[in-house]
């Protein structure tokens, strides 16, 4: 689903004669890209002589945002943060305020200030129409997505409402309806039958009172009581089924949200290329091995004995070592992941479905995929696995393995490390019909 949306602001510049360069807010302002552009326009000599000074230019919100972007690109995070804060005091328009708040959140994320980053993003989501998919996509927010504050923000967006995340919940519900197409029909019948039983009960209760009083012409008490009991019992059963279906939908939305988060987690292939997991759909079956270094290393060693058969089944080992994320290497520039890794990712502003097809030659990608990949941003991976463990009733932090389908969804998971011989028997080869149906 298309969850990541670019933010657009168009500025029309008047052109006259002599060319000069003017720094401006991007034509398509994608705050997660933090790019700023220079537009070339024309002006007369009299106009150039009366042009405003650099000091005067800095009195606008967009100039402050541009300066903050420039400082950020040089690794001066503290100074960039000050510029974004100043921009918010200079009567910004909605697009400028959104950009300032978003980039301010990225600065806080880089400094490890999760609560301040969440507050900025919450304001941008609530008041300036920031798309939640932007937060999910941006590699500069990788460190923030590993924090509890992101989990709280994501839950708010999943629950939806007028204040925050309405579009995110709407997209999740669309996916849910595709996966469970008859839920709406069932709910219609629950409501319709409950209403019918309620109307019947409305007329049955007075008859029951007359039957209890007795007398000439009174209805049979046992028959009337039976009808009333059936109607009331039906209403209770239908209401319970309605709420049960609602609960199942919320669980499904939570799982879809986790799957969506999983699809955006980055991996480094054996060729040192960084890709998102979604780019490997239909190509491999990732097997995530989460545990201590000794346990995971032993599992990988055992997998080597079945390497040929596992490769035929498209297995890609993804080791996640508990605690690796506690001492992240901080780069001078960029947030969350190294700059080389960030530039290797597809354009963050692209449509989500387009990103799944962003690699022109799938065969080239297949050639790059080997037996094992390295996780980028381990903290994000670890947080996702712990969330998945909670949903499955497993104590977070235990050694587990998770096998994904070719379409990127979770196939199955288990405690400890996998039995590779059993997996060889369970997974069909890539060219088999069952594998084609799984895509």
Coordinates of C-alpha atoms in Angstrom, one line a residue:
X1 CA 0.0 0.0 0.0
X2 CA 1.1 3.5 -0.7
X3 CA 1.9 4.7 2.9
X4 CA 4.8 7.1 2.1
X5 CA 3.7 10.4 0.6
X6 CA 5.9 13.3 -0.6
X7 CA 5.0 16.8 0.6
X8 CA 4.7 19.4 -2.2
X9 CA 5.1 23.1 -2.1
X10 CA 5.3 25.1 -5.4
X11 CA 6.8 28.5 -5.6
X12 CA 6.4 30.5 -8.9
X13 CA 9.3 32.9 -9.5
X14 CA 9.0 36.0 -11.7
X15 CA 11.7 36.1 -14.4
X16 CA 13.0 39.2 -16.1
X17 CA 16.5 39.5 -17.5
X18 CA 19.9 39.0 -15.9
X19 CA 20.4 35.4 -14.3
X20 CA 21.2 34.9 -10.7
X21 CA 20.9 32.0 -8.3
X22 CA 18.4 32.0 -5.5
X23 CA 18.2 29.4 -2.7
X24 CA 14.7 28.2 -2.2
X25 CA 12.6 25.5 -0.4
X26 CA 12.4 22.4 -2.6
X27 CA 9.7 22.3 -5.3
X28 CA 8.7 18.9 -3.9
X29 CA 9.6 19.2 -0.3
X30 CA 10.4 15.7 0.9
X31 CA 11.4 16.3 4.5
X32 CA 12.9 12.9 4.9
X33 CA 15.3 13.5 2.0
X34 CA 16.5 16.8 3.5
X35 CA 17.5 18.1 0.1
X36 CA 17.4 21.7 -0.9
X37 CA 17.6 23.1 -4.4
X38 CA 18.8 26.2 -6.1
X39 CA 16.5 27.8 -8.7
X40 CA 17.8 30.0 -11.4
X41 CA 15.7 33.0 -12.3
X42 CA 16.1 36.3 -14.1
X43 CA 15.9 39.8 -12.8
X44 CA 16.7 43.3 -14.0
X45 CA 19.8 45.1 -12.8
X46 CA 17.7 47.4 -10.7
X47 CA 16.1 44.4 -9.0
X48 CA 19.5 42.9 -8.3
X49 CA 20.7 46.1 -6.7
X50 CA 17.8 46.3 -4.4
X51 CA 17.9 42.6 -3.5
X52 CA 17.6 41.8 0.2
X53 CA 20.7 41.0 2.2
X54 CA 21.5 37.5 3.6
X55 CA 20.5 38.8 7.1
X56 CA 17.0 39.8 5.7
X57 CA 16.6 36.5 3.9
X58 CA 17.1 34.6 7.2
X59 CA 14.0 36.3 8.6
X60 CA 11.7 33.9 6.7
X61 CA 10.8 30.4 7.9
X62 CA 11.8 28.7 4.6
X63 CA 15.2 30.4 4.7
X64 CA 15.8 29.0 8.2
X65 CA 14.7 25.6 7.1
X66 CA 17.1 25.7 4.2
X67 CA 19.9 26.8 6.5
X68 CA 19.1 24.0 8.9
X69 CA 19.2 21.5 6.1
X70 CA 22.6 22.8 5.0
X71 CA 24.0 22.6 8.6
X72 CA 22.6 19.2 8.9
X73 CA 24.3 18.0 5.8
X74 CA 27.6 19.2 7.4
X75 CA 26.9 17.2 10.6
X76 CA 26.2 20.3 12.7
X77 CA 23.1 18.8 14.3
X78 CA 22.9 21.2 17.2
X79 CA 23.0 24.3 15.0
X80 CA 20.5 22.7 12.5
X81 CA 18.1 22.1 15.4
X82 CA 18.3 25.8 16.4
X83 CA 17.5 26.8 12.9
X84 CA 14.4 24.6 12.7
X85 CA 13.2 25.9 16.1
X86 CA 13.7 29.5 14.9
X87 CA 11.7 28.7 11.7
X88 CA 8.7 27.7 13.8
X89 CA 8.7 31.2 15.4
X90 CA 8.6 33.0 12.0
X91 CA 5.0 32.5 11.1
X92 CA 5.6 29.5 8.8
X93 CA 3.0 28.3 6.4
X94 CA 1.7 24.7 6.9
X95 CA 4.3 23.1 4.6
X96 CA 7.2 25.0 6.2
X97 CA 6.0 24.2 9.7
X98 CA 5.7 20.5 8.7
X99 CA 9.2 20.5 7.3
X100 CA 10.6 22.3 10.3
X101 CA 8.9 19.9 12.8
X102 CA 9.9 16.8 10.9
X103 CA 13.6 17.8 10.6
X104 CA 13.6 18.9 14.2
X105 CA 12.4 15.4 15.1
X106 CA 15.2 13.9 13.2
X107 CA 17.7 16.0 15.1
X108 CA 16.2 14.9 18.4
X109 CA 16.4 11.3 17.2
X110 CA 20.0 11.7 16.4
X111 CA 20.7 13.1 19.9
X112 CA 18.8 10.2 21.4
X113 CA 15.9 12.4 22.6
X114 CA 13.0 10.0 21.9
X115 CA 10.3 11.9 23.7
X116 CA 11.1 15.2 22.1
X117 CA 11.2 13.5 18.6
X118 CA 7.9 11.9 19.3
X119 CA 6.3 15.2 20.3
X120 CA 7.5 16.9 17.1
X121 CA 6.2 14.1 14.9
X122 CA 2.9 13.9 16.8
X123 CA 2.3 17.6 16.2
X124 CA 3.2 17.3 12.5
X125 CA 0.8 14.4 12.2
X126 CA -2.0 16.1 14.0
X127 CA -1.8 19.6 12.8
X128 CA 0.2 19.6 9.5
X129 CA -1.0 16.4 7.7
X130 CA 2.3 14.5 7.9
X131 CA 1.9 11.0 6.5
X132 CA 2.9 8.2 8.9
X133 CA 4.5 6.2 6.1
X134 CA 7.1 8.9 5.9
X135 CA 8.2 8.1 9.5
X136 CA 8.2 4.4 8.7
X137 CA 10.4 4.9 5.6
X138 CA 13.1 7.3 6.6
X139 CA 16.4 5.7 7.4
X140 CA 17.3 8.9 9.4
X141 CA 14.7 7.9 11.9
X142 CA 15.9 4.3 12.3
X143 CA 17.3 5.0 15.8
X144 CA 13.9 6.5 16.8
X145 CA 12.0 3.5 15.5
X146 CA 13.9 1.3 17.9
X147 CA 12.6 3.4 20.9
X148 CA 9.5 2.8 23.0
X149 CA 8.3 6.3 22.1
X150 CA 7.9 5.1 18.4
X151 CA 5.9 2.1 19.5
X152 CA 3.5 4.4 21.4
X153 CA 3.2 6.7 18.3
X154 CA 2.6 3.8 16.0
X155 CA -0.1 2.4 18.3
X156 CA -1.8 5.8 18.3
X157 CA -1.7 5.9 14.5
X158 CA -3.0 2.3 14.2
X159 CA -6.0 3.1 16.4
X160 CA -6.7 6.1 14.1
X161 CA -9.0 9.0 14.8
X162 CA -9.2 12.6 13.8
X163 CA -6.1 13.7 15.8
X164 CA -3.4 11.3 14.4
X165 CA -2.9 8.6 11.9
X166 CA -6.3 8.5 10.3
X167 CA -4.9 7.8 6.8
X168 CA -2.5 5.1 8.2
X169 CA -5.4 3.2 9.9
X170 CA -7.5 3.6 6.7
X171 CA -4.7 2.0 4.6
X172 CA -4.4 -0.8 7.2
X173 CA -8.1 -1.5 7.0
X174 CA -8.0 -1.7 3.2
X175 CA -5.3 -4.4 3.5
X176 CA -7.3 -6.1 6.2
X177 CA -10.4 -6.2 4.0
X178 CA -8.4 -7.8 1.2
X179 CA -7.2 -10.5 3.6
X180 CA -10.6 -11.0 5.2
X181 CA -13.2 -10.0 2.5
X182 CA -16.3 -11.4 4.2
X183 CA -15.9 -9.6 7.6
X184 CA -18.1 -6.7 6.4
X185 CA -20.8 -9.1 5.3
X186 CA -20.7 -11.0 8.6
X187 CA -21.0 -7.7 10.5
X188 CA -24.0 -6.7 8.4
X189 CA -25.8 -9.9 9.2
X190 CA -24.9 -9.6 12.9
X191 CA -26.5 -6.2 13.0
X192 CA -29.5 -7.2 10.9
X193 CA -30.3 -10.3 12.8
X194 CA -29.8 -8.5 16.2
X195 CA -32.2 -5.8 15.0
X196 CA -34.8 -8.5 14.0
X197 CA -34.4 -10.3 17.3
X198 CA -34.7 -7.0 19.1
X199 CA -38.0 -6.1 17.3
X200 CA -39.3 -9.6 18.0
X201 CA -38.4 -9.3 21.7
X202 CA -40.2 -5.9 21.8
X203 CA -43.4 -7.6 20.9
X204 CA -42.8 -10.8 22.9
X205 CA -42.2 -9.2 26.3
X206 CA -45.8 -7.8 26.6
X207 CA -47.2 -11.2 25.6
X208 CA -45.0 -12.8 28.3
X209 CA -46.5 -10.5 30.9
X210 CA -50.0 -11.4 29.8
X211 CA -49.1 -15.1 29.9
X212 CA -47.8 -14.7 33.5
X213 CA -51.0 -12.9 34.6
X214 CA -53.1 -15.6 33.0
X215 CA -56.8 -15.3 32.4
X216 CA -59.0 -15.8 29.4
X217 CA -57.2 -15.4 26.1
X218 CA -53.8 -15.4 27.7
X219 CA -51.0 -16.9 25.5
X220 CA -49.3 -20.1 26.5
X221 CA -46.6 -19.1 29.1
X222 CA -44.0 -21.8 28.1
X223 CA -44.2 -21.1 24.4
X224 CA -44.0 -17.3 25.0
X225 CA -41.1 -17.7 27.4
X226 CA -39.3 -19.9 25.0
X227 CA -39.7 -17.3 22.2
X228 CA -38.4 -14.6 24.4
X229 CA -35.5 -16.7 25.6
X230 CA -34.5 -17.5 21.9
X231 CA -34.7 -13.8 20.9
X232 CA -32.7 -12.6 23.9
X233 CA -30.1 -15.5 23.6
X234 CA -29.8 -14.7 19.9
X235 CA -29.1 -11.0 20.6
X236 CA -26.5 -11.9 23.2
X237 CA -24.8 -14.4 20.8
X238 CA -24.8 -11.9 17.9
X239 CA -23.4 -9.1 20.0
X240 CA -20.7 -11.3 21.3
X241 CA -19.8 -12.4 17.7
X242 CA -19.7 -8.8 16.6
X243 CA -17.3 -7.8 19.4
X244 CA -15.2 -11.0 18.8
X245 CA -15.0 -10.0 15.1
X246 CA -13.9 -6.5 16.1
X247 CA -11.2 -8.0 18.3
X248 CA -9.9 -10.2 15.6
X249 CA -9.8 -7.2 13.2
X250 CA -7.7 -5.2 15.7
X251 CA -5.3 -8.2 16.1
X252 CA -5.1 -8.4 12.3
X253 CA -4.5 -4.7 12.0
X254 CA -1.7 -5.0 14.6
X255 CA -0.1 -7.9 12.6
X256 CA -0.4 -6.0 9.3
X257 CA 1.3 -3.0 11.0
X258 CA 4.1 -5.3 12.2
X259 CA 4.4 -6.8 8.7
X260 CA 4.5 -3.3 7.2
X261 CA 7.3 -2.4 9.6
X262 CA 9.1 -5.6 8.8
X263 CA 9.0 -5.0 5.1
X264 CA 10.9 -1.7 5.6
X265 CA 13.8 -3.1 7.7
X266 CA 17.1 -2.8 5.9
X267 CA 19.6 -5.6 5.1
X268 CA 23.1 -5.6 3.7
X269 CA 23.7 -8.3 1.1
X270 CA 27.0 -10.1 0.5
X271 CA 27.8 -7.6 -2.2
X272 CA 27.6 -4.8 0.5
X273 CA 24.4 -3.5 -1.1
X274 CA 21.7 -2.3 1.3
X275 CA 18.1 -3.1 0.4
X276 CA 14.8 -3.1 2.2
X277 CA 13.2 -6.5 3.0
X278 CA 10.3 -5.6 0.7
X279 CA 12.7 -5.6 -2.3
X280 CA 13.4 -9.3 -1.7
X281 CA 9.8 -10.3 -2.1
X282 CA 9.2 -13.2 -4.5
X283 CA 13.0 -13.8 -4.5
X284 CA 13.9 -15.4 -1.2
X285 CA 12.5 -16.8 2.0
X286 CA 14.2 -15.0 4.8
X287 CA 14.8 -17.0 8.0
X288 CA 15.4 -14.7 11.0
X289 CA 17.6 -16.2 13.7
X290 CA 17.5 -14.2 16.9
X291 CA 19.5 -15.1 20.0
X292 CA 22.9 -14.9 21.6
X293 CA 26.0 -14.8 19.5
X294 CA 26.9 -18.4 20.4
X295 CA 23.5 -19.8 19.7
X296 CA 23.1 -18.0 16.3
X297 CA 26.6 -18.9 15.2
X298 CA 26.0 -22.6 16.0
X299 CA 22.7 -22.5 14.1
X300 CA 24.4 -21.0 11.0
X301 CA 27.1 -23.6 11.2
X302 CA 24.5 -26.4 11.2
X303 CA 22.7 -24.8 8.3
X304 CA 25.9 -25.0 6.2
X305 CA 25.5 -28.8 6.1
X306 CA 22.2 -28.2 4.2
X307 CA 23.4 -25.2 2.2
X308 CA 22.6 -26.6 -1.3
X309 CA 19.1 -27.7 -0.4
X310 CA 18.3 -24.5 1.5
X311 CA 19.4 -22.4 -1.4
X312 CA 17.2 -24.3 -3.8
X313 CA 14.3 -23.3 -1.5
X314 CA 15.4 -19.6 -1.5
X315 CA 16.4 -19.5 2.2
X316 CA 18.3 -16.4 3.2
X317 CA 19.7 -16.4 6.8
X318 CA 19.2 -13.2 8.7
X319 CA 21.1 -13.4 12.1
X320 CA 20.0 -10.9 14.8
X321 CA 22.2 -11.0 17.9
X322 CA 20.6 -9.8 21.1
X323 CA 22.3 -6.7 22.5
X324 CA 24.2 -5.8 19.4
X325 CA 22.2 -2.6 19.2
X326 CA 23.3 -1.3 22.6
X327 CA 26.5 0.2 21.3
X328 CA 25.6 1.7 17.9
X329 CA 28.3 3.3 15.8
X330 CA 27.4 7.0 15.4
X331 CA 28.3 8.5 12.0
X332 CA 29.3 12.1 11.7
X333 CA 26.6 12.7 9.2
X334 CA 23.2 11.1 8.8
X335 CA 20.9 9.5 11.4
X336 CA 20.5 5.9 12.3
X337 CA 22.4 4.2 9.5
X338 CA 25.6 5.0 7.6
X339 CA 25.4 7.4 4.8
X340 CA 26.4 4.8 2.2
X341 CA 23.6 2.6 3.4
X342 CA 21.1 5.5 3.2
X343 CA 22.0 6.3 -0.3
X344 CA 21.7 2.7 -1.4
X345 CA 18.0 2.6 -0.3
X346 CA 15.3 3.4 -2.9
X347 CA 13.8 6.8 -3.0
X348 CA 11.9 7.3 0.3
X349 CA 9.3 9.5 -1.3
X350 CA 8.3 6.9 -3.9
X351 CA 5.0 5.1 -3.8
X352 CA 5.3 1.9 -1.6
X353 CA 4.1 -0.4 -4.4
X354 CA 6.5 1.2 -6.8
X355 CA 9.4 0.5 -4.4
X356 CA 8.6 -3.2 -4.6
X357 CA 9.4 -3.0 -8.3
X358 CA 12.2 -0.4 -8.1
X359 CA 14.9 -2.9 -9.2
X360 CA 15.0 -3.0 -13.0
X361 CA 16.6 -6.3 -13.3
X362 CA 15.4 -8.9 -10.8
X363 CA 18.0 -11.3 -12.0
X364 CA 20.8 -9.0 -10.9
X365 CA 19.3 -8.9 -7.4
X366 CA 19.1 -12.7 -7.3
X367 CA 22.7 -12.8 -8.2
X368 CA 23.6 -10.6 -5.3
X369 CA 21.6 -12.6 -2.8
X370 CA 23.7 -15.3 -1.1
X371 CA 23.2 -17.6 1.8
X372 CA 23.4 -15.0 4.5
X373 CA 22.7 -11.3 4.9
X374 CA 23.6 -8.7 7.6
X375 CA 21.1 -6.6 9.4
X376 CA 21.3 -2.8 9.2
X377 CA 20.0 -0.9 12.2
X378 CA 20.0 -3.9 14.6
X379 CA 17.9 -1.9 17.2
X380 CA 15.0 -1.8 14.8
X381 CA 15.2 -5.5 14.0
X382 CA 15.4 -6.3 17.7
X383 CA 12.4 -4.2 18.5
X384 CA 10.3 -5.8 15.8
X385 CA 11.3 -9.3 16.9
X386 CA 10.3 -8.5 20.5
X387 CA 6.9 -7.2 19.4
X388 CA 6.4 -10.4 17.4
X389 CA 7.3 -12.4 20.4
X390 CA 4.8 -10.6 22.6
X391 CA 2.1 -11.2 19.9
X392 CA 2.9 -14.9 19.9
X393 CA 2.9 -15.2 23.7
X394 CA 6.7 -15.8 23.9
X395 CA 8.8 -14.1 26.5
X396 CA 10.7 -11.2 24.8
X397 CA 14.4 -11.9 24.6
X398 CA 14.2 -15.7 24.2
X399 CA 16.1 -17.3 21.3
X400 CA 13.7 -17.7 18.4
X401 CA 13.6 -18.2 14.7
X402 CA 11.0 -16.7 12.2
X403 CA 10.5 -18.1 8.7
X404 CA 9.0 -15.6 6.2
X405 CA 7.0 -16.5 3.1
X406 CA 8.0 -15.4 -0.4
X407 CA 5.3 -12.6 -0.2
X408 CA 7.0 -11.3 3.0
X409 CA 4.5 -12.4 5.6
X410 CA 5.4 -14.6 8.6
X411 CA 5.1 -18.3 7.7
X412 CA 5.8 -19.7 11.1
X413 CA 8.1 -19.2 14.1
X414 CA 9.4 -21.1 17.1
X415 CA 11.5 -21.1 20.2
X416 CA 15.2 -21.9 19.9
X417 CA 16.9 -22.5 16.6
X418 CA 15.3 -24.3 13.6
X419 CA 15.7 -28.0 12.6
X420 CA 17.2 -27.5 9.2
X421 CA 16.4 -31.0 8.0
X422 CA 12.8 -30.4 8.9
X423 CA 12.8 -27.1 7.1
X424 CA 14.2 -28.8 3.9
X425 CA 11.3 -31.2 4.0
X426 CA 8.7 -28.4 4.7
X427 CA 9.7 -25.8 2.2
X428 CA 9.1 -26.5 -1.5
X429 CA 11.8 -25.7 -4.1
X430 CA 11.6 -22.2 -5.7
X431 CA 10.4 -23.6 -9.0
X432 CA 7.7 -25.8 -7.5
X433 CA 4.0 -24.9 -7.9
X434 CA 3.5 -24.3 -4.2
X435 CA 6.2 -21.7 -4.3
X436 CA 4.5 -19.9 -7.2
X437 CA 1.2 -19.9 -5.3
X438 CA 3.1 -18.4 -2.3
X439 CA 4.2 -15.3 -4.3

